[in-house]
PDB file of C-alpha atoms and ligand atoms in Angstrom:
ATOM      1  CA  MET A 648      40.800  38.795  14.590  1.00  0.00           C
ATOM      2  CA  LYS A 649      39.974  37.606  18.041  1.00  0.00           C
ATOM      3  CA  ILE A 650      37.062  35.500  18.146  1.00  0.00           C
ATOM      4  CA  ALA A 651      35.576  34.893  21.889  1.00  0.00           C
ATOM      5  CA  ILE A 652      32.845  31.459  21.163  1.00  0.00           C
ATOM      6  CA  GLY A 653      30.713  30.340  23.795  1.00  0.00           C
ATOM      7  CA  SER A 654      28.123  27.767  23.987  1.00  0.00           C
ATOM      8  CA  ASP A 655      25.797  25.955  26.339  1.00  0.00           C
ATOM      9  CA  HIS A 656      25.337  22.337  26.271  1.00  0.00           C
ATOM     10  CA  GLY A 657      22.063  22.833  23.255  1.00  0.00           C
ATOM     11  CA  GLY A 658      24.375  24.713  21.561  1.00  0.00           C
ATOM     12  CA  ILE A 659      28.021  23.059  21.647  1.00  0.00           C
ATOM     13  CA  HIS A 660      27.900  21.379  18.351  1.00  0.00           C
ATOM     14  CA  LEU A 661      27.538  24.101  16.906  1.00  0.00           C
ATOM     15  CA  LYS A 662      29.800  26.558  18.714  1.00  0.00           C
ATOM     16  CA  ASN A 663      32.464  23.578  18.521  1.00  0.00           C
ATOM     17  CA  HIS A 664      31.594  23.202  13.959  1.00  0.00           C
ATOM     18  CA  ILE A 665      31.860  27.815  14.061  1.00  0.00           C
ATOM     19  CA  LYS A 666      35.716  27.345  16.146  1.00  0.00           C
ATOM     20  CA  ALA A 667      36.610  24.518  14.021  1.00  0.00           C
ATOM     21  CA  TYR A 668      35.526  26.867  10.717  1.00  0.00           C
ATOM     22  CA  LEU A 669      36.502  29.361  11.899  1.00  0.00           C
ATOM     23  CA  GLU A 670      39.822  28.425  12.681  1.00  0.00           C
ATOM     24  CA  GLY A 671      39.917  26.590   9.123  1.00  0.00           C
ATOM     25  CA  LYS A 672      39.606  30.694   7.749  1.00  0.00           C
ATOM     26  CA  GLY A 673      42.637  31.068  10.064  1.00  0.00           C
ATOM     27  CA  TYR A 674      40.678  33.096  13.679  1.00  0.00           C
ATOM     28  CA  GLU A 675      41.857  33.044  16.392  1.00  0.00           C
ATOM     29  CA  VAL A 676      39.549  31.364  18.715  1.00  0.00           C
ATOM     30  CA  ILE A 677      38.576  31.874  22.053  1.00  0.00           C
ATOM     31  CA  ASP A 678      36.192  29.396  22.866  1.00  0.00           C
ATOM     32  CA  HIS A 679      35.120  29.535  26.409  1.00  0.00           C
ATOM     33  CA  GLY A 680      33.206  26.661  26.425  1.00  0.00           C
ATOM     34  CA  THR A 681      31.136  24.877  27.253  1.00  0.00           C
ATOM     35  CA  TYR A 682      33.471  21.571  26.101  1.00  0.00           C
ATOM     36  CA  THR A 683      31.124  18.544  27.671  1.00  0.00           C
ATOM     37  CA  GLU A 684      26.860  18.358  26.776  1.00  0.00           C
ATOM     38  CA  ASP A 685      26.899  17.981  30.395  1.00  0.00           C
ATOM     39  CA  SER A 686      23.636  19.941  30.694  1.00  0.00           C
ATOM     40  CA  CYS A 687      24.820  23.396  32.190  1.00  0.00           C
ATOM     41  CA  ASP A 688      23.165  27.530  31.950  1.00  0.00           C
ATOM     42  CA  TYR A 689      23.959  29.227  29.366  1.00  0.00           C
ATOM     43  CA  PRO A 690      24.128  32.987  31.205  1.00  0.00           C
ATOM     44  CA  ASP A 691      27.385  31.338  32.343  1.00  0.00           C
ATOM     45  CA  PHE A 692      28.880  31.343  28.785  1.00  0.00           C
ATOM     46  CA  ALA A 693      27.358  34.667  27.787  1.00  0.00           C
ATOM     47  CA  LYS A 694      29.198  36.598  30.777  1.00  0.00           C
ATOM     48  CA  LYS A 695      32.782  34.573  30.123  1.00  0.00           C
ATOM     49  CA  VAL A 696      32.430  36.091  26.396  1.00  0.00           C
ATOM     50  CA  CYS A 697      30.316  38.948  27.091  1.00  0.00           C
ATOM     51  CA  ASP A 698      33.639  40.126  30.234  1.00  0.00           C
ATOM     52  CA  ASP A 699      36.362  38.419  27.901  1.00  0.00           C
ATOM     53  CA  ILE A 700      35.388  41.023  24.954  1.00  0.00           C
ATOM     54  CA  THR A 701      34.617  43.828  26.934  1.00  0.00           C
ATOM     55  CA  SER A 702      37.698  43.832  29.435  1.00  0.00           C
ATOM     56  CA  GLY A 703      40.354  43.164  26.672  1.00  0.00           C
ATOM     57  CA  THR A 704      41.410  40.751  27.792  1.00  0.00           C
ATOM     58  CA  SER A 705      42.082  38.510  24.972  1.00  0.00           C
ATOM     59  CA  GLY A 706      42.048  41.033  22.717  1.00  0.00           C
ATOM     60  CA  ALA A 707      38.989  39.909  21.543  1.00  0.00           C
ATOM     61  CA  GLU A 708      36.333  42.574  19.942  1.00  0.00           C
ATOM     62  CA  LYS A 709      33.376  40.407  19.085  1.00  0.00           C
ATOM     63  CA  GLY A 710      31.911  37.082  20.222  1.00  0.00           C
ATOM     64  CA  ILE A 711      29.766  34.429  18.885  1.00  0.00           C
ATOM     65  CA  LEU A 712      27.349  32.869  21.580  1.00  0.00           C
ATOM     66  CA  VAL A 713      24.919  29.471  20.796  1.00  0.00           C
ATOM     67  CA  CYS A 714      22.134  28.268  22.062  1.00  0.00           C
ATOM     68  CA  GLY A 715      19.245  26.254  21.851  1.00  0.00           C
ATOM     69  CA  THR A 716      17.260  29.511  19.703  1.00  0.00           C
ATOM     70  CA  GLY A 717      20.210  31.743  20.865  1.00  0.00           C
ATOM     71  CA  ILE A 718      16.635  33.732  22.746  1.00  0.00           C
ATOM     72  CA  GLY A 719      17.931  32.673  26.263  1.00  0.00           C
ATOM     73  CA  ILE A 720      21.906  32.973  26.076  1.00  0.00           C
ATOM     74  CA  SER A 721      21.157  36.603  23.595  1.00  0.00           C
ATOM     75  CA  MET A 722      19.148  38.174  26.744  1.00  0.00           C
ATOM     76  CA  ALA A 723      22.164  37.319  29.119  1.00  0.00           C
ATOM     77  CA  ALA A 724      24.893  38.076  26.774  1.00  0.00           C
ATOM     78  CA  ASN A 725      22.773  42.237  26.566  1.00  0.00           C
ATOM     79  CA  LYS A 726      22.861  42.210  30.209  1.00  0.00           C
ATOM     80  CA  CYS A 727      26.549  42.823  30.311  1.00  0.00           C
ATOM     81  CA  LYS A 728      27.533  46.273  30.424  1.00  0.00           C
ATOM     82  CA  GLY A 729      29.098  47.850  27.010  1.00  0.00           C
ATOM     83  CA  ILE A 730      27.897  44.219  24.826  1.00  0.00           C
ATOM     84  CA  ARG A 731      25.489  44.598  21.756  1.00  0.00           C
ATOM     85  CA  ALA A 732      23.835  41.156  21.331  1.00  0.00           C
ATOM     86  CA  ALA A 733      21.599  40.164  18.589  1.00  0.00           C
ATOM     87  CA  VAL A 734      20.349  37.114  17.769  1.00  0.00           C
ATOM     88  CA  VAL A 735      20.665  36.393  14.039  1.00  0.00           C
ATOM     89  CA  ALA A 736      18.715  33.373  11.895  1.00  0.00           C
ATOM     90  CA  ASP A 737      19.636  34.411   8.389  1.00  0.00           C
ATOM     91  CA  VAL A 738      22.071  36.832   6.675  1.00  0.00           C
ATOM     92  CA  PHE A 739      20.160  39.979   6.100  1.00  0.00           C
ATOM     93  CA  SER A 740      20.204  40.120  10.227  1.00  0.00           C
ATOM     94  CA  ALA A 741      23.796  38.973  10.098  1.00  0.00           C
ATOM     95  CA  LYS A 742      24.236  42.036   7.507  1.00  0.00           C
ATOM     96  CA  MET A 743      21.727  44.380   9.752  1.00  0.00           C
ATOM     97  CA  ALA A 744      23.412  43.327  12.845  1.00  0.00           C
ATOM     98  CA  ALA A 745      26.605  44.512  12.438  1.00  0.00           C
ATOM     99  CA  GLU A 746      26.347  47.419   9.684  1.00  0.00           C
ATOM    100  CA  HIS A 747      23.381  48.660  11.514  1.00  0.00           C
ATOM    101  CA  ASN A 748      23.474  48.173  15.170  1.00  0.00           C
ATOM    102  CA  ASN A 749      26.882  47.863  15.466  1.00  0.00           C
ATOM    103  CA  ALA A 750      27.028  44.527  17.146  1.00  0.00           C
ATOM    104  CA  ASN A 751      29.873  42.773  19.365  1.00  0.00           C
ATOM    105  CA  VAL A 752      28.342  39.765  19.368  1.00  0.00           C
ATOM    106  CA  ILE A 753      25.928  37.889  18.239  1.00  0.00           C
ATOM    107  CA  CYS A 754      23.803  34.982  19.123  1.00  0.00           C
ATOM    108  CA  MET A 755      21.712  31.815  17.008  1.00  0.00           C
ATOM    109  CA  GLY A 756      20.753  28.867  18.306  1.00  0.00           C
ATOM    110  CA  GLU A 757      21.986  25.395  16.744  1.00  0.00           C
ATOM    111  CA  ARG A 758      18.233  23.453  17.756  1.00  0.00           C
ATOM    112  CA  THR A 759      17.515  26.192  14.757  1.00  0.00           C
ATOM    113  CA  THR A 760      19.240  27.491  11.976  1.00  0.00           C
ATOM    114  CA  GLY A 761      21.643  24.769  10.029  1.00  0.00           C
ATOM    115  CA  ILE A 762      24.985  25.303   9.836  1.00  0.00           C
ATOM    116  CA  GLY A 763      25.218  26.199   6.058  1.00  0.00           C
ATOM    117  CA  ILE A 764      23.346  29.492   7.027  1.00  0.00           C
ATOM    118  CA  ALA A 765      25.506  29.562   9.725  1.00  0.00           C
ATOM    119  CA  GLU A 766      28.894  29.833   8.331  1.00  0.00           C
ATOM    120  CA  MET A 767      27.033  32.797   5.729  1.00  0.00           C
ATOM    121  CA  MET A 768      25.655  34.695   9.291  1.00  0.00           C
ATOM    122  CA  VAL A 769      29.039  34.294  10.539  1.00  0.00           C
ATOM    123  CA  ASP A 770      31.128  35.448   7.758  1.00  0.00           C
ATOM    124  CA  ILE A 771      28.864  38.390   6.886  1.00  0.00           C
ATOM    125  CA  PHE A 772      29.006  39.557  10.977  1.00  0.00           C
ATOM    126  CA  LEU A 773      32.999  39.871  10.863  1.00  0.00           C
ATOM    127  CA  ALA A 774      33.227  40.991   7.483  1.00  0.00           C
ATOM    128  CA  THR A 775      30.540  44.314   7.886  1.00  0.00           C
ATOM    129  CA  PRO A 776      31.997  47.387   9.286  1.00  0.00           C
ATOM    130  CA  PHE A 777      29.739  49.340  10.926  1.00  0.00           C
ATOM    131  CA  ALA A 778      27.753  52.430   8.726  1.00  0.00           C
ATOM    132  CA  GLY A 779      27.710  54.469  12.165  1.00  0.00           C
ATOM    133  CA  GLY A 780      26.208  58.567  10.294  1.00  0.00           C
ATOM    134  CA  ARG A 781      22.849  58.552  12.141  1.00  0.00           C
ATOM    135  CA  HIS A 782      23.233  54.911  13.207  1.00  0.00           C
ATOM    136  CA  GLN A 783      26.074  55.838  15.402  1.00  0.00           C
ATOM    137  CA  ARG A 784      23.198  58.646  17.580  1.00  0.00           C
ATOM    138  CA  ARG A 785      20.496  55.026  17.585  1.00  0.00           C
ATOM    139  CA  ILE A 786      23.074  53.021  19.574  1.00  0.00           C
ATOM    140  CA  ASP A 787      24.672  56.382  21.952  1.00  0.00           C
ATOM    141  CA  LYS A 788      20.780  55.917  22.485  1.00  0.00           C
ATOM    142  CA  ILE A 789      20.953  51.749  23.069  1.00  0.00           C
ATOM    143  CA  MET A 790      23.804  51.792  25.484  1.00  0.00           C
ATOM    144  CA  ALA A 791      23.087  55.722  26.983  1.00  0.00           C
ATOM    145  CA  LEU A 792      19.885  52.348  28.613  1.00  0.00           C
ATOM    146  CA  GLU A 793      22.924  51.076  30.909  1.00  0.00           C
ATOM    147  CA  LYS A 794      22.973  54.360  32.580  1.00  0.00           C
TER     148      LYS A 794
HETATM  149  C1  RB5 B1170      18.648  24.396  26.419  1.00  0.00           C
HETATM  150  O1  RB5 B1170      17.637  23.334  27.133  1.00  0.00           O
HETATM  151  C2  RB5 B1170      17.440  25.637  26.301  1.00  0.00           C
HETATM  152  O2  RB5 B1170      16.415  26.154  27.302  1.00  0.00           O
HETATM  153  C3  RB5 B1170      18.864  26.599  25.905  1.00  0.00           C
HETATM  154  O3  RB5 B1170      19.650  25.995  25.489  1.00  0.00           O
HETATM  155  C4  RB5 B1170      18.378  27.895  25.503  1.00  0.00           C
HETATM  156  O4  RB5 B1170      17.637  27.359  24.227  1.00  0.00           O
HETATM  157  C5  RB5 B1170      17.709  28.905  26.389  1.00  0.00           C
HETATM  158  O5  RB5 B1170      16.962  29.730  25.070  1.00  0.00           O
END
């Protein structure tokens, strides 16, 4: 599975850690930056990752975004058509984001989340299938809000 990943300066260390963690597990990771600690704007990186997913350019179906808190970058991601981004800070929420909400992106905060929890959240998000059924009806209603 290919995973698109991105962050602003506030999330670069956790983003780089998750990239190495996933590559160590055999995933192909498309890193959309940021690549330096210079101050930058998280919407730019949310857009790069989300455009990659929705365009099918790289074949990445899921994405991981990191900023200081995960909040700003999730707000930006959820403005991108076709994206369902969930801010997650615990393992149960990361599982539910996939199982109930069919999230294609999870967002987290480098300043709020330790690497151990981050690794577990990434693992369960990528391993959990969407449950469908009644949840599909709700996802359809979310996506209808884009129109
Ligand atoms: C950058 O300082 C910080 O505001 C950003 O990373 C993020 O936490 C915003 O939601």
